[in-house]
Amino acid sequence: MLFRSNNGFVIADIPGIIEGASEGVGLGFEFLRHIERTKVLVHMVDAASTEGRDPIEDIETINNELATYNEKLPKRPQVIAANKCDALYGDAYETVIQKLKDKYEPKGIKVFPISAVSGKGLNELLWYVNGLVKESDVDVVEFEPEIEIEFQDNPELPFEVWKDEDGVYRVEGPRIERMLGYTNLESEKGFAFFQNFLKDNGILEQLEELGISEGDTVRLYGLEFDYYK
C-alpha cells in the first residue's frame, strides 16, 4: 500500500488481508480501512510458491475481498511484485513469470520479477510505482488521527508459541489477539509497545528456546515478520 509523500511515496505493508477479511475475519476491517488511504496497490506474491501457495489465487482472493469491502478499491492502479524469483530456475522461472504476465498485463497490471533478498528488480519496481503514484488522480480517504488506547494486559489470558511443520514460528492465543486489537503498529508508539510486549512476556525467549534464527518467519495471526535479534 502506498501513500504519496512530497516527491516520493510511503509504502505501508498490509499483511492481514485473508479470505473473509471483508466480513471481519482476522483483523480484516482494520487493515482494509487503511487501504482506503492508498493511491496504488502493490501485490507482493511468492512467485516460487515456497509455502505451496498459488500467486494468482492469492491476488484474486485479495482483489475479491477489496471489491466486497469497497468496489472502487480494486480499480485503483495495481502492480505485481513477483518475489523470490531467485528461487526459480530454468523453465520454471519463465513459466511462472509468463503466466502472471499473461493473466495481468493485458489488464494494465505490470509484473515485476524481484528478489527481496538480493534486491534484484527492486529499482525498476520502485521507479515504476513512483510514476504511478505521481500520475494517480485517486481521491484517497482521509481519517482523523487515531487515538492511542492504553492496553490493559491480562496475565491470566493464555498464549502459545510453537514451530509449525512449514518452519514458521507461531504465536497465538487470546492474550495475543487482545494485544493486537489494541495496538496500532503503524505508529511509532504502537510498534515500540509491540516489541516490548514480545520481550516482557517471554515470547522472544521462548522463540529462542525453539531454535529460531535470524531471518526466520514469525506469525501472529494476520501479522507476519522476519526475526532479527
Protein backbone atom coordinates (compact mmCIF):
# COMPACT_ATOMS: atom_id res chain seq x y z
CA MET A 1 0.00 0.00 0.00
CA LEU A 2 1.41 3.39 -0.99
CA PHE A 3 0.91 6.90 0.33
CA ARG A 4 2.21 9.95 -1.54
CA SER A 5 4.82 11.96 0.39
CA ASN A 6 6.08 15.11 -1.38
CA ASN A 7 8.29 13.91 -4.26
CA GLY A 8 8.36 10.31 -3.10
CA PHE A 9 5.91 7.92 -1.53
CA VAL A 10 5.39 5.93 1.62
CA ILE A 11 4.90 2.17 1.50
CA ALA A 12 2.66 0.54 4.10
CA ASP A 13 2.86 -3.25 4.44
CA ILE A 14 -0.61 -4.70 4.96
CA PRO A 15 -0.23 -8.38 5.95
CA GLY A 16 -3.73 -9.17 7.19
CA ILE A 17 -5.88 -9.46 4.07
CA ILE A 18 -7.13 -13.03 4.02
CA GLU A 19 -10.23 -14.69 2.66
CA GLY A 20 -13.18 -13.32 4.61
CA ALA A 21 -11.39 -10.10 5.62
CA SER A 22 -14.23 -8.01 4.18
CA GLU A 23 -16.55 -9.77 6.65
CA GLY A 24 -14.26 -9.02 9.59
CA VAL A 25 -12.29 -12.29 9.66
CA GLY A 26 -8.94 -11.86 11.39
CA LEU A 27 -8.04 -8.17 11.51
CA GLY A 28 -9.78 -7.58 8.18
CA PHE A 29 -11.64 -4.33 8.85
CA GLU A 30 -8.64 -2.68 10.48
CA PHE A 31 -6.38 -3.42 7.52
CA LEU A 32 -8.96 -2.74 4.80
CA ARG A 33 -9.67 0.64 6.34
CA HIS A 34 -6.03 1.63 5.85
CA ILE A 35 -6.10 0.59 2.18
CA GLU A 36 -8.68 3.31 1.52
CA ARG A 37 -5.85 5.79 2.10
CA THR A 38 -3.73 4.47 -0.75
CA LYS A 39 -3.27 5.51 -4.37
CA VAL A 40 -1.55 2.38 -5.73
CA LEU A 41 -1.80 -1.29 -4.75
CA VAL A 42 1.30 -3.47 -4.94
CA HIS A 43 0.67 -7.21 -4.66
CA MET A 44 3.73 -8.91 -3.15
CA VAL A 45 3.38 -12.58 -4.05
CA ASP A 46 5.57 -15.65 -3.62
CA ALA A 47 6.38 -16.49 -7.24
CA ALA A 48 8.33 -19.59 -6.19
CA SER A 49 5.39 -20.95 -4.16
CA THR A 50 7.79 -21.90 -1.37
CA GLU A 51 4.84 -22.36 1.01
CA GLY A 52 2.72 -24.15 -1.57
CA ARG A 53 0.65 -21.06 -2.38
CA ASP A 54 -0.63 -20.11 -5.83
CA PRO A 55 0.32 -16.45 -6.52
CA ILE A 56 -2.58 -15.93 -8.92
CA GLU A 57 -5.05 -17.39 -6.44
CA ASP A 58 -3.68 -15.08 -3.73
CA ILE A 59 -4.06 -11.99 -5.94
CA GLU A 60 -7.60 -12.94 -6.90
CA THR A 61 -8.54 -13.57 -3.25
CA ILE A 62 -7.22 -10.16 -2.20
CA ASN A 63 -8.97 -8.33 -5.03
CA ASN A 64 -12.23 -10.12 -4.25
CA GLU A 65 -12.01 -9.02 -0.63
CA LEU A 66 -11.21 -5.45 -1.68
CA ALA A 67 -14.19 -5.39 -4.05
CA THR A 68 -16.52 -6.75 -1.39
CA TYR A 69 -15.38 -4.12 1.09
CA ASN A 70 -15.30 -1.22 -1.41
CA GLU A 71 -15.92 -1.84 -5.10
CA LYS A 72 -13.68 1.09 -6.06
CA LEU A 73 -10.54 -0.30 -4.40
CA PRO A 74 -9.55 -2.96 -6.98
CA LYS A 75 -10.00 -0.34 -9.72
CA ARG A 76 -7.03 1.62 -8.41
CA PRO A 77 -3.64 1.24 -10.16
CA GLN A 78 -2.07 -2.09 -9.33
CA VAL A 79 1.38 -3.65 -9.69
CA ILE A 80 2.54 -7.20 -9.05
CA ALA A 81 5.88 -7.80 -7.33
CA ALA A 82 6.69 -11.45 -8.05
CA ASN A 83 9.05 -12.08 -5.12
CA LYS A 84 11.54 -14.94 -4.61
CA CYS A 85 12.22 -15.13 -8.34
CA ASP A 86 15.79 -16.12 -7.44
CA ALA A 87 14.35 -19.43 -6.20
CA LEU A 88 13.01 -20.21 -9.69
CA TYR A 89 15.31 -21.88 -12.18
CA GLY A 90 15.23 -22.54 -15.92
CA ASP A 91 11.83 -23.28 -17.38
CA ALA A 92 10.11 -22.78 -14.01
CA TYR A 93 11.10 -19.11 -13.98
CA GLU A 94 9.82 -18.48 -17.50
CA THR A 95 6.62 -20.43 -16.88
CA VAL A 96 5.59 -18.73 -13.62
CA ILE A 97 6.50 -15.18 -14.65
CA GLN A 98 4.92 -15.55 -18.08
CA LYS A 99 1.77 -16.97 -16.53
CA LEU A 100 1.46 -13.90 -14.30
CA LYS A 101 2.14 -11.55 -17.22
CA ASP A 102 -0.38 -13.29 -19.48
CA LYS A 103 -3.02 -13.02 -16.75
CA TYR A 104 -2.50 -9.44 -15.60
CA GLU A 105 -0.56 -7.32 -18.10
CA PRO A 106 -3.45 -7.29 -20.63
CA LYS A 107 -5.42 -5.64 -17.79
CA GLY A 108 -2.76 -2.96 -17.43
CA ILE A 109 -1.20 -4.51 -14.31
CA LYS A 110 2.56 -4.77 -14.81
CA VAL A 111 4.50 -7.70 -13.35
CA PHE A 112 7.99 -7.24 -11.89
CA PRO A 113 10.10 -10.32 -11.02
CA ILE A 114 12.04 -9.35 -7.89
CA SER A 115 14.10 -10.75 -5.05
CA ALA A 116 13.75 -9.04 -1.69
CA VAL A 117 16.90 -10.89 -0.55
CA SER A 118 19.28 -9.91 -3.37
CA GLY A 119 17.50 -6.69 -4.38
CA LYS A 120 17.03 -7.87 -7.97
CA GLY A 121 14.36 -5.89 -9.80
CA LEU A 122 13.59 -3.56 -6.89
CA ASN A 123 14.84 -0.35 -8.52
CA GLU A 124 12.74 -0.93 -11.63
CA LEU A 125 9.69 -1.72 -9.48
CA LEU A 126 10.06 1.37 -7.29
CA TRP A 127 10.62 3.77 -10.17
CA TYR A 128 7.54 2.42 -11.93
CA VAL A 129 5.44 2.68 -8.77
CA ASN A 130 6.70 6.22 -8.16
CA GLY A 131 5.43 7.18 -11.61
CA LEU A 132 2.02 5.63 -10.94
CA VAL A 133 1.68 7.47 -7.63
CA LYS A 134 2.55 10.82 -9.26
CA GLU A 135 0.11 10.26 -12.10
CA SER A 136 -2.73 8.95 -9.93
CA ASP A 137 -5.81 11.12 -9.57
CA VAL A 138 -7.40 8.80 -6.99
CA ASP A 139 -9.16 10.61 -4.16
CA VAL A 140 -7.97 8.76 -1.08
CA VAL A 141 -9.90 8.64 2.16
CA GLU A 142 -8.55 10.80 4.98
CA PHE A 143 -9.23 9.77 8.57
CA GLU A 144 -8.93 11.63 11.81
CA PRO A 145 -5.76 10.78 13.78
CA GLU A 146 -6.22 7.51 15.60
CA ILE A 147 -6.46 7.63 19.38
CA GLU A 148 -3.87 5.61 21.24
CA ILE A 149 -5.68 3.33 23.71
CA GLU A 150 -3.82 2.19 26.79
CA PHE A 151 -3.59 -1.59 26.64
CA GLN A 152 -4.51 -3.35 29.88
CA ASP A 153 -2.68 -6.67 29.86
CA ASN A 154 -4.34 -9.68 31.47
CA PRO A 155 -1.68 -12.22 32.53
CA GLU A 156 -4.41 -14.83 33.05
CA LEU A 157 -5.11 -14.98 29.31
CA PRO A 158 -3.08 -17.79 27.71
CA PHE A 159 -0.95 -17.85 24.58
CA GLU A 160 1.15 -20.49 22.86
CA VAL A 161 4.46 -20.36 20.99
CA TRP A 162 5.42 -23.19 18.61
CA LYS A 163 7.07 -24.04 15.30
CA ASP A 164 4.76 -25.44 12.63
CA GLU A 165 5.54 -28.07 10.00
CA ASP A 166 6.45 -25.37 7.45
CA GLY A 167 9.15 -23.99 9.74
CA VAL A 168 7.14 -20.87 10.65
CA TYR A 169 7.17 -19.82 14.29
CA ARG A 170 3.61 -19.20 15.51
CA VAL A 171 2.41 -17.12 18.45
CA GLU A 172 -1.32 -17.34 19.10
CA GLY A 173 -3.91 -17.30 21.85
CA PRO A 174 -6.46 -14.96 23.50
CA ARG A 175 -3.73 -12.79 25.01
CA ILE A 176 -2.14 -12.20 21.61
CA GLU A 177 -5.49 -11.42 19.97
CA ARG A 178 -6.25 -8.91 22.70
CA MET A 179 -2.88 -7.20 22.30
CA LEU A 180 -3.19 -6.91 18.50
CA GLY A 181 -6.68 -5.47 18.83
CA TYR A 182 -5.34 -2.62 20.99
CA THR A 183 -2.10 -1.94 19.13
CA ASN A 184 -1.65 0.40 16.17
CA LEU A 185 1.51 -1.00 14.60
CA GLU A 186 1.68 1.88 12.11
CA SER A 187 2.50 4.33 14.89
CA GLU A 188 5.94 4.59 16.49
CA LYS A 189 4.43 4.24 19.95
CA GLY A 190 2.41 1.18 18.94
CA PHE A 191 5.36 -0.56 17.33
CA ALA A 192 7.57 0.11 20.37
CA PHE A 193 4.85 -1.34 22.61
CA PHE A 194 4.62 -4.42 20.38
CA GLN A 195 8.36 -5.05 20.69
CA ASN A 196 8.26 -4.63 24.47
CA PHE A 197 5.24 -6.94 24.71
CA LEU A 198 7.17 -9.74 22.99
CA LYS A 199 10.12 -9.23 25.32
CA ASP A 200 8.27 -8.65 28.61
CA ASN A 201 6.03 -11.70 28.15
CA GLY A 202 8.95 -14.01 27.43
CA ILE A 203 7.87 -14.62 23.84
CA LEU A 204 11.28 -13.78 22.39
CA GLU A 205 12.89 -16.08 24.94
CA GLN A 206 10.53 -18.92 24.01
CA LEU A 207 11.27 -18.41 20.32
CA GLU A 208 14.99 -18.66 21.03
CA GLU A 209 14.44 -21.84 23.04
CA LEU A 210 12.69 -23.31 20.00
CA GLY A 211 15.81 -22.59 17.94
CA ILE A 212 14.75 -19.53 15.95
CA SER A 213 17.47 -17.97 13.77
CA GLU A 214 17.79 -14.55 12.16
CA GLY A 215 15.60 -14.29 9.08
CA ASP A 216 13.12 -16.93 10.26
CA THR A 217 9.43 -16.08 9.93
CA VAL A 218 7.22 -15.36 12.94
CA ARG A 219 3.44 -15.22 12.51
CA LEU A 220 0.88 -13.78 14.92
CA TYR A 221 -2.44 -14.42 13.19
CA GLY A 222 -2.51 -12.00 10.21
CA LEU A 223 0.76 -10.34 11.25
CA GLU A 224 3.99 -11.79 9.88
CA PHE A 225 7.56 -10.60 10.29
CA ASP A 226 11.17 -11.82 9.99
CA TYR A 227 13.08 -12.35 13.23
CA TYR A 228 16.25 -10.33 13.78
CA LYS A 229 17.95 -10.06 17.14
